[in-house]
C-alpha cells in the first residue's frame, strides 16, 4: 500500500487549519485544538514546516504561527517534501546511481514515469483547495435514461 506517513498526514491537517485562519496567527496549542492533535506532535510538525519555509513563527505574547505564503501558492507536494524529503516511489526514481541493478534494470524508466505522475498530481493540488468543503453527496451528474 502506498501512503504518506502519519506525520505528513497530520502536517497537512495543521496546514489546512492555518490556511482556514486566513492572515491570523495561531499558537501551537490553538492549532492542536483545531486539528484535534496532541500539542507536542503539533509543535514537532511546526518545527519541520518552519524549517522548510512553509510557516513563519512569531514570538511574544501575541505570537504563533502563520503560513509563509498564500494557501494557493503552497502545494501538497510542498508539504510532503517538507516532511518526507524528495517524492520518490523508489530510490532510483529520485537518485541515479542509488542501485547496483541500475545498469541492467528494465523497470527504472517506468518507475520514473510513475514517480513523475504522482509528483505532478501532488503539485497540482493547493492548500487552498484542501480547505474547500468537499462536494455534497448526491451532487453527481444526473443520470438520464432514454425511454423508447
PDB file of N, CA and C in Angstrom, residues 22-104:
ATOM      1  N   UNK A  22      -6.802  32.250   7.696  1.00  0.00           N
ATOM      2  CA  UNK A  22      -6.505  33.451   6.915  1.00  0.00           C
ATOM      3  C   UNK A  22      -5.172  34.040   7.320  1.00  0.00           C
ATOM      4  N   UNK A  23      -5.172  35.338   7.567  1.00  0.00           N
ATOM      5  CA  UNK A  23      -3.933  36.018   7.953  1.00  0.00           C
ATOM      6  C   UNK A  23      -3.673  35.936   9.451  1.00  0.00           C
ATOM      7  N   UNK A  24      -4.550  35.245  10.173  1.00  0.00           N
ATOM      8  CA  UNK A  24      -4.404  35.142  11.620  1.00  0.00           C
ATOM      9  C   UNK A  24      -3.184  34.341  12.026  1.00  0.00           C
ATOM     10  N   UNK A  25      -2.734  34.609  13.230  1.00  0.00           N
ATOM     11  CA  UNK A  25      -1.611  33.901  13.824  1.00  0.00           C
ATOM     12  C   UNK A  25      -2.186  32.987  14.898  1.00  0.00           C
ATOM     13  N   UNK A  26      -1.818  31.722  14.862  1.00  0.00           N
ATOM     14  CA  UNK A  26      -2.334  30.758  15.826  1.00  0.00           C
ATOM     15  C   UNK A  26      -1.185  30.143  16.618  1.00  0.00           C
ATOM     16  N   UNK A  27      -1.414  29.972  17.892  1.00  0.00           N
ATOM     17  CA  UNK A  27      -0.413  29.317  18.736  1.00  0.00           C
ATOM     18  C   UNK A  27      -0.407  27.823  18.428  1.00  0.00           C
ATOM     19  N   UNK A  28       0.656  27.155  18.833  1.00  0.00           N
ATOM     20  CA  UNK A  28       0.732  25.708  18.646  1.00  0.00           C
ATOM     21  C   UNK A  28      -0.415  25.023  19.388  1.00  0.00           C
ATOM     22  N   UNK A  29      -0.748  25.528  20.563  1.00  0.00           N
ATOM     23  CA  UNK A  29      -1.838  24.945  21.344  1.00  0.00           C
ATOM     24  C   UNK A  29      -3.178  25.118  20.626  1.00  0.00           C
ATOM     25  N   UNK A  30      -3.424  26.309  20.087  1.00  0.00           N
ATOM     26  CA  UNK A  30      -4.675  26.551  19.358  1.00  0.00           C
ATOM     27  C   UNK A  30      -4.763  25.654  18.121  1.00  0.00           C
ATOM     28  N   UNK A  31      -3.637  25.487  17.441  1.00  0.00           N
ATOM     29  CA  UNK A  31      -3.613  24.604  16.275  1.00  0.00           C
ATOM     30  C   UNK A  31      -3.885  23.155  16.685  1.00  0.00           C
ATOM     31  N   UNK A  32      -3.318  22.737  17.797  1.00  0.00           N
ATOM     32  CA  UNK A  32      -3.536  21.378  18.288  1.00  0.00           C
ATOM     33  C   UNK A  32      -5.022  21.156  18.576  1.00  0.00           C
ATOM     34  N   UNK A  33      -5.643  22.147  19.169  1.00  0.00           N
ATOM     35  CA  UNK A  33      -7.079  22.027  19.475  1.00  0.00           C
ATOM     36  C   UNK A  33      -7.911  21.982  18.198  1.00  0.00           C
ATOM     37  N   UNK A  34      -7.611  22.862  17.248  1.00  0.00           N
ATOM     38  CA  UNK A  34      -8.367  22.888  15.986  1.00  0.00           C
ATOM     39  C   UNK A  34      -8.180  21.610  15.173  1.00  0.00           C
ATOM     40  N   UNK A  35      -6.966  21.067  15.222  1.00  0.00           N
ATOM     41  CA  UNK A  35      -6.656  19.867  14.438  1.00  0.00           C
ATOM     42  C   UNK A  35      -6.991  18.574  15.193  1.00  0.00           C
ATOM     43  N   UNK A  36      -7.340  18.709  16.475  1.00  0.00           N
ATOM     44  CA  UNK A  36      -7.624  17.541  17.319  1.00  0.00           C
ATOM     45  C   UNK A  36      -6.413  16.612  17.400  1.00  0.00           C
ATOM     46  N   UNK A  37      -5.237  17.236  17.612  1.00  0.00           N
ATOM     47  CA  UNK A  37      -3.982  16.504  17.742  1.00  0.00           C
ATOM     48  C   UNK A  37      -3.316  16.886  19.055  1.00  0.00           C
ATOM     49  N   UNK A  38      -2.379  16.086  19.480  1.00  0.00           N
ATOM     50  CA  UNK A  38      -1.628  16.371  20.701  1.00  0.00           C
ATOM     51  C   UNK A  38      -0.688  17.557  20.460  1.00  0.00           C
ATOM     52  N   UNK A  39      -0.579  18.428  21.457  1.00  0.00           N
ATOM     53  CA  UNK A  39       0.256  19.628  21.333  1.00  0.00           C
ATOM     54  C   UNK A  39       1.721  19.309  21.026  1.00  0.00           C
ATOM     55  N   UNK A  40       2.358  18.302  21.665  1.00  0.00           N
ATOM     56  CA  UNK A  40       3.759  18.008  21.320  1.00  0.00           C
ATOM     57  C   UNK A  40       3.933  17.588  19.859  1.00  0.00           C
ATOM     58  N   UNK A  41       2.960  16.865  19.329  1.00  0.00           N
ATOM     59  CA  UNK A  41       3.015  16.450  17.924  1.00  0.00           C
ATOM     60  C   UNK A  41       2.938  17.672  17.021  1.00  0.00           C
ATOM     61  N   UNK A  42       2.017  18.577  17.326  1.00  0.00           N
ATOM     62  CA  UNK A  42       1.858  19.784  16.518  1.00  0.00           C
ATOM     63  C   UNK A  42       3.123  20.637  16.583  1.00  0.00           C
ATOM     64  N   UNK A  43       3.721  20.745  17.755  1.00  0.00           N
ATOM     65  CA  UNK A  43       4.967  21.512  17.888  1.00  0.00           C
ATOM     66  C   UNK A  43       6.074  20.911  17.020  1.00  0.00           C
ATOM     67  N   UNK A  44       6.164  19.595  17.019  1.00  0.00           N
ATOM     68  CA  UNK A  44       7.165  18.906  16.189  1.00  0.00           C
ATOM     69  C   UNK A  44       6.918  19.188  14.706  1.00  0.00           C
ATOM     70  N   UNK A  45       5.655  19.114  14.290  1.00  0.00           N
ATOM     71  CA  UNK A  45       5.304  19.382  12.895  1.00  0.00           C
ATOM     72  C   UNK A  45       5.643  20.812  12.510  1.00  0.00           C
ATOM     73  N   UNK A  46       5.277  21.755  13.369  1.00  0.00           N
ATOM     74  CA  UNK A  46       5.517  23.169  13.081  1.00  0.00           C
ATOM     75  C   UNK A  46       7.001  23.468  12.931  1.00  0.00           C
ATOM     76  N   UNK A  47       7.821  22.794  13.725  1.00  0.00           N
ATOM     77  CA  UNK A  47       9.273  22.991  13.616  1.00  0.00           C
ATOM     78  C   UNK A  47       9.761  22.574  12.233  1.00  0.00           C
ATOM     79  N   UNK A  48       9.315  21.399  11.747  1.00  0.00           N
ATOM     80  CA  UNK A  48       9.719  20.935  10.414  1.00  0.00           C
ATOM     81  C   UNK A  48       9.162  21.827   9.316  1.00  0.00           C
ATOM     82  N   UNK A  49       7.907  22.240   9.470  1.00  0.00           N
ATOM     83  CA  UNK A  49       7.283  23.092   8.460  1.00  0.00           C
ATOM     84  C   UNK A  49       7.962  24.461   8.406  1.00  0.00           C
ATOM     85  N   UNK A  50       8.401  24.963   9.559  1.00  0.00           N
ATOM     86  CA  UNK A  50       9.122  26.242   9.599  1.00  0.00           C
ATOM     87  C   UNK A  50      10.495  26.097   8.949  1.00  0.00           C
ATOM     88  N   UNK A  51      11.182  24.995   9.216  1.00  0.00           N
ATOM     89  CA  UNK A  51      12.496  24.759   8.603  1.00  0.00           C
ATOM     90  C   UNK A  51      12.385  24.675   7.086  1.00  0.00           C
ATOM     91  N   UNK A  52      11.251  24.182   6.603  1.00  0.00           N
ATOM     92  CA  UNK A  52      11.028  24.082   5.157  1.00  0.00           C
ATOM     93  C   UNK A  52      10.541  25.396   4.557  1.00  0.00           C
ATOM     94  N   UNK A  53      10.274  26.386   5.396  1.00  0.00           N
ATOM     95  CA  UNK A  53       9.824  27.686   4.908  1.00  0.00           C
ATOM     96  C   UNK A  53       8.344  27.760   4.581  1.00  0.00           C
ATOM     97  N   UNK A  54       7.555  26.817   5.083  1.00  0.00           N
ATOM     98  CA  UNK A  54       6.122  26.837   4.799  1.00  0.00           C
ATOM     99  C   UNK A  54       5.319  27.616   5.833  1.00  0.00           C
ATOM    100  N   UNK A  55       5.839  27.715   7.051  1.00  0.00           N
ATOM    101  CA  UNK A  55       5.193  28.522   8.086  1.00  0.00           C
ATOM    102  C   UNK A  55       6.221  29.474   8.671  1.00  0.00           C
ATOM    103  N   UNK A  56       5.699  30.553   9.253  1.00  0.00           N
ATOM    104  CA  UNK A  56       6.537  31.551   9.901  1.00  0.00           C
ATOM    105  C   UNK A  56       6.075  31.649  11.346  1.00  0.00           C
ATOM    106  N   UNK A  57       7.030  31.680  12.255  1.00  0.00           N
ATOM    107  CA  UNK A  57       6.668  31.812  13.666  1.00  0.00           C
ATOM    108  C   UNK A  57       6.965  33.227  14.139  1.00  0.00           C
ATOM    109  N   UNK A  58       6.111  33.685  15.048  1.00  0.00           N
ATOM    110  CA  UNK A  58       6.282  34.997  15.659  1.00  0.00           C
ATOM    111  C   UNK A  58       6.333  34.791  17.164  1.00  0.00           C
ATOM    112  N   UNK A  59       7.340  35.342  17.788  1.00  0.00           N
ATOM    113  CA  UNK A  59       7.476  35.212  19.247  1.00  0.00           C
ATOM    114  C   UNK A  59       6.687  36.310  19.949  1.00  0.00           C
ATOM    115  N   UNK A  60       6.469  36.112  21.208  1.00  0.00           N
ATOM    116  CA  UNK A  60       5.829  37.149  22.005  1.00  0.00           C
ATOM    117  C   UNK A  60       4.437  36.773  22.453  1.00  0.00           C
ATOM    118  N   UNK A  61       3.823  37.707  23.163  1.00  0.00           N
ATOM    119  CA  UNK A  61       2.523  37.447  23.774  1.00  0.00           C
ATOM    120  C   UNK A  61       1.439  37.168  22.734  1.00  0.00           C
ATOM    121  N   UNK A  62       1.511  37.819  21.593  1.00  0.00           N
ATOM    122  CA  UNK A  62       0.551  37.575  20.517  1.00  0.00           C
ATOM    123  C   UNK A  62       1.168  36.730  19.410  1.00  0.00           C
ATOM    124  N   UNK A  63       2.192  35.982  19.769  1.00  0.00           N
ATOM    125  CA  UNK A  63       2.914  35.186  18.795  1.00  0.00           C
ATOM    126  C   UNK A  63       2.176  33.920  18.410  1.00  0.00           C
ATOM    127  N   UNK A  64       2.770  33.229  17.472  1.00  0.00           N
ATOM    128  CA  UNK A  64       2.196  31.980  16.981  1.00  0.00           C
ATOM    129  C   UNK A  64       2.722  31.688  15.598  1.00  0.00           C
ATOM    130  N   UNK A  65       1.909  31.018  14.830  1.00  0.00           N
ATOM    131  CA  UNK A  65       2.310  30.578  13.501  1.00  0.00           C
ATOM    132  C   UNK A  65       1.312  31.043  12.451  1.00  0.00           C
ATOM    133  N   UNK A  66       1.845  31.284  11.262  1.00  0.00           N
ATOM    134  CA  UNK A  66       1.021  31.608  10.101  1.00  0.00           C
ATOM    135  C   UNK A  66       1.714  31.030   8.880  1.00  0.00           C
ATOM    136  N   UNK A  67       0.965  30.929   7.794  1.00  0.00           N
ATOM    137  CA  UNK A  67       1.558  30.433   6.552  1.00  0.00           C
ATOM    138  C   UNK A  67       2.573  31.449   6.030  1.00  0.00           C
ATOM    139  N   UNK A  68       3.613  30.963   5.382  1.00  0.00           N
ATOM    140  CA  UNK A  68       4.638  31.856   4.834  1.00  0.00           C
ATOM    141  C   UNK A  68       4.191  32.518   3.538  1.00  0.00           C
ATOM    142  N   UNK A  69       3.206  31.920   2.879  1.00  0.00           N
ATOM    143  CA  UNK A  69       2.657  32.492   1.649  1.00  0.00           C
ATOM    144  C   UNK A  69       1.197  32.067   1.519  1.00  0.00           C
ATOM    145  N   UNK A  70       0.532  32.594   0.539  1.00  0.00           N
ATOM    146  CA  UNK A  70      -0.899  32.326   0.355  1.00  0.00           C
ATOM    147  C   UNK A  70      -1.154  30.828   0.169  1.00  0.00           C
ATOM    148  N   UNK A  71      -2.287  30.334   0.683  1.00  0.00           N
ATOM    149  CA  UNK A  71      -2.607  28.909   0.544  1.00  0.00           C
ATOM    150  C   UNK A  71      -2.607  28.413  -0.902  1.00  0.00           C
ATOM    151  N   UNK A  72      -2.968  29.247  -1.845  1.00  0.00           N
ATOM    152  CA  UNK A  72      -2.984  28.821  -3.249  1.00  0.00           C
ATOM    153  C   UNK A  72      -1.569  28.645  -3.795  1.00  0.00           C
ATOM    154  N   UNK A  73      -0.569  29.177  -3.074  1.00  0.00           N
ATOM    155  CA  UNK A  73       0.821  29.077  -3.505  1.00  0.00           C
ATOM    156  C   UNK A  73       1.571  27.935  -2.832  1.00  0.00           C
ATOM    157  N   UNK A  74       0.889  27.190  -1.974  1.00  0.00           N
ATOM    158  CA  UNK A  74       1.505  26.047  -1.289  1.00  0.00           C
ATOM    159  C   UNK A  74       0.812  24.786  -1.789  1.00  0.00           C
ATOM    160  N   UNK A  75       1.595  23.881  -2.318  1.00  0.00           N
ATOM    161  CA  UNK A  75       1.014  22.634  -2.845  1.00  0.00           C
ATOM    162  C   UNK A  75       1.157  21.511  -1.825  1.00  0.00           C
ATOM    163  N   UNK A  76       0.398  20.465  -2.052  1.00  0.00           N
ATOM    164  CA  UNK A  76       0.532  19.275  -1.216  1.00  0.00           C
ATOM    165  C   UNK A  76       1.923  18.678  -1.404  1.00  0.00           C
ATOM    166  N   UNK A  77       2.485  18.804  -2.590  1.00  0.00           N
ATOM    167  CA  UNK A  77       3.859  18.340  -2.823  1.00  0.00           C
ATOM    168  C   UNK A  77       4.839  19.079  -1.912  1.00  0.00           C
ATOM    169  N   UNK A  78       4.614  20.373  -1.685  1.00  0.00           N
ATOM    170  CA  UNK A  78       5.478  21.143  -0.783  1.00  0.00           C
ATOM    171  C   UNK A  78       5.447  20.557   0.624  1.00  0.00           C
ATOM    172  N   UNK A  79       4.259  20.200   1.081  1.00  0.00           N
ATOM    173  CA  UNK A  79       4.109  19.660   2.435  1.00  0.00           C
ATOM    174  C   UNK A  79       4.741  18.271   2.527  1.00  0.00           C
ATOM    175  N   UNK A  80       4.468  17.424   1.549  1.00  0.00           N
ATOM    176  CA  UNK A  80       5.042  16.072   1.550  1.00  0.00           C
ATOM    177  C   UNK A  80       6.567  16.154   1.526  1.00  0.00           C
ATOM    178  N   UNK A  81       7.110  17.011   0.686  1.00  0.00           N
ATOM    179  CA  UNK A  81       8.562  17.157   0.589  1.00  0.00           C
ATOM    180  C   UNK A  81       9.147  17.690   1.895  1.00  0.00           C
ATOM    181  N   UNK A  82       8.456  18.627   2.535  1.00  0.00           N
ATOM    182  CA  UNK A  82       8.934  19.177   3.807  1.00  0.00           C
ATOM    183  C   UNK A  82       9.017  18.104   4.883  1.00  0.00           C
ATOM    184  N   UNK A  83       8.069  17.187   4.866  1.00  0.00           N
ATOM    185  CA  UNK A  83       8.001  16.177   5.916  1.00  0.00           C
ATOM    186  C   UNK A  83       8.805  14.912   5.590  1.00  0.00           C
ATOM    187  N   UNK A  84       8.868  14.542   4.318  1.00  0.00           N
ATOM    188  CA  UNK A  84       9.444  13.246   3.969  1.00  0.00           C
ATOM    189  C   UNK A  84      10.666  13.318   3.068  1.00  0.00           C
ATOM    190  N   UNK A  85      10.983  14.505   2.555  1.00  0.00           N
ATOM    191  CA  UNK A  85      12.083  14.606   1.610  1.00  0.00           C
ATOM    192  C   UNK A  85      11.551  14.479   0.194  1.00  0.00           C
ATOM    193  N   UNK A  86      12.442  14.310  -0.770  1.00  0.00           N
ATOM    194  CA  UNK A  86      12.017  14.252  -2.174  1.00  0.00           C
ATOM    195  C   UNK A  86      10.982  13.148  -2.403  1.00  0.00           C
ATOM    196  N   UNK A  87      10.014  13.447  -3.251  1.00  0.00           N
ATOM    197  CA  UNK A  87       8.973  12.475  -3.571  1.00  0.00           C
ATOM    198  C   UNK A  87       9.582  11.415  -4.468  1.00  0.00           C
ATOM    199  N   UNK A  88       9.521  10.169  -4.027  1.00  0.00           N
ATOM    200  CA  UNK A  88      10.092   9.095  -4.811  1.00  0.00           C
ATOM    201  C   UNK A  88       9.439   7.767  -4.500  1.00  0.00           C
ATOM    202  N   UNK A  89       8.913   7.137  -5.520  1.00  0.00           N
ATOM    203  CA  UNK A  89       8.301   5.828  -5.353  1.00  0.00           C
ATOM    204  C   UNK A  89       9.365   4.772  -5.070  1.00  0.00           C
ATOM    205  N   UNK A  90      10.495   4.905  -5.716  1.00  0.00           N
ATOM    206  CA  UNK A  90      11.639   4.023  -5.494  1.00  0.00           C
ATOM    207  C   UNK A  90      12.869   4.905  -5.361  1.00  0.00           C
ATOM    208  N   UNK A  91      13.918   4.367  -4.795  1.00  0.00           N
ATOM    209  CA  UNK A  91      15.152   5.133  -4.638  1.00  0.00           C
ATOM    210  C   UNK A  91      15.703   5.574  -5.986  1.00  0.00           C
ATOM    211  N   UNK A  92      15.628   4.696  -6.973  1.00  0.00           N
ATOM    212  CA  UNK A  92      16.208   5.023  -8.280  1.00  0.00           C
ATOM    213  C   UNK A  92      15.363   6.021  -9.067  1.00  0.00           C
ATOM    214  N   UNK A  93      14.103   6.219  -8.660  1.00  0.00           N
ATOM    215  CA  UNK A  93      13.290   7.196  -9.385  1.00  0.00           C
ATOM    216  C   UNK A  93      13.627   8.618  -8.955  1.00  0.00           C
ATOM    217  N   UNK A  94      14.407   8.738  -7.884  1.00  0.00           N
ATOM    218  CA  UNK A  94      14.806  10.063  -7.395  1.00  0.00           C
ATOM    219  C   UNK A  94      16.291  10.316  -7.659  1.00  0.00           C
ATOM    220  N   UNK A  95      17.122   9.327  -7.332  1.00  0.00           N
ATOM    221  CA  UNK A  95      18.578   9.497  -7.430  1.00  0.00           C
ATOM    222  C   UNK A  95      19.180   8.438  -8.344  1.00  0.00           C
ATOM    223  N   UNK A  96      19.844   8.886  -9.380  1.00  0.00           N
ATOM    224  CA  UNK A  96      20.549   7.956 -10.257  1.00  0.00           C
ATOM    225  C   UNK A  96      21.755   7.387  -9.511  1.00  0.00           C
ATOM    226  N   UNK A  97      22.071   6.144  -9.791  1.00  0.00           N
ATOM    227  CA  UNK A  97      23.241   5.524  -9.187  1.00  0.00           C
ATOM    228  C   UNK A  97      23.008   4.985  -7.790  1.00  0.00           C
ATOM    229  N   UNK A  98      21.767   4.970  -7.320  1.00  0.00           N
ATOM    230  CA  UNK A  98      21.467   4.513  -5.965  1.00  0.00           C
ATOM    231  C   UNK A  98      21.325   2.996  -5.883  1.00  0.00           C
ATOM    232  N   UNK A  99      21.326   2.325  -7.014  1.00  0.00           N
ATOM    233  CA  UNK A  99      21.074   0.879  -7.027  1.00  0.00           C
ATOM    234  C   UNK A  99      22.092   0.179  -7.919  1.00  0.00           C
ATOM    235  N   UNK A 100      22.603  -0.932  -7.447  1.00  0.00           N
ATOM    236  CA  UNK A 100      23.568  -1.709  -8.220  1.00  0.00           C
ATOM    237  C   UNK A 100      22.964  -2.383  -9.435  1.00  0.00           C
ATOM    238  N   UNK A 101      21.655  -2.490  -9.485  1.00  0.00           N
ATOM    239  CA  UNK A 101      20.986  -3.133 -10.618  1.00  0.00           C
ATOM    240  C   UNK A 101      20.659  -2.148 -11.743  1.00  0.00           C
ATOM    241  N   UNK A 102      20.903  -0.886 -11.500  1.00  0.00           N
ATOM    242  CA  UNK A 102      20.525   0.166 -12.451  1.00  0.00           C
ATOM    243  C   UNK A 102      21.029  -0.070 -13.884  1.00  0.00           C
ATOM    244  N   UNK A 103      22.281  -0.491 -14.084  1.00  0.00           N
ATOM    245  CA  UNK A 103      22.769  -0.658 -15.472  1.00  0.00           C
ATOM    246  C   UNK A 103      21.987  -1.671 -16.307  1.00  0.00           C
ATOM    247  N   UNK A 104      21.382  -2.652 -15.676  1.00  0.00           N
ATOM    248  CA  UNK A 104      20.664  -3.671 -16.424  1.00  0.00           C
ATOM    249  C   UNK A 104      19.180  -3.767 -16.029  1.00  0.00           C
TER     250      UNK A 104
END
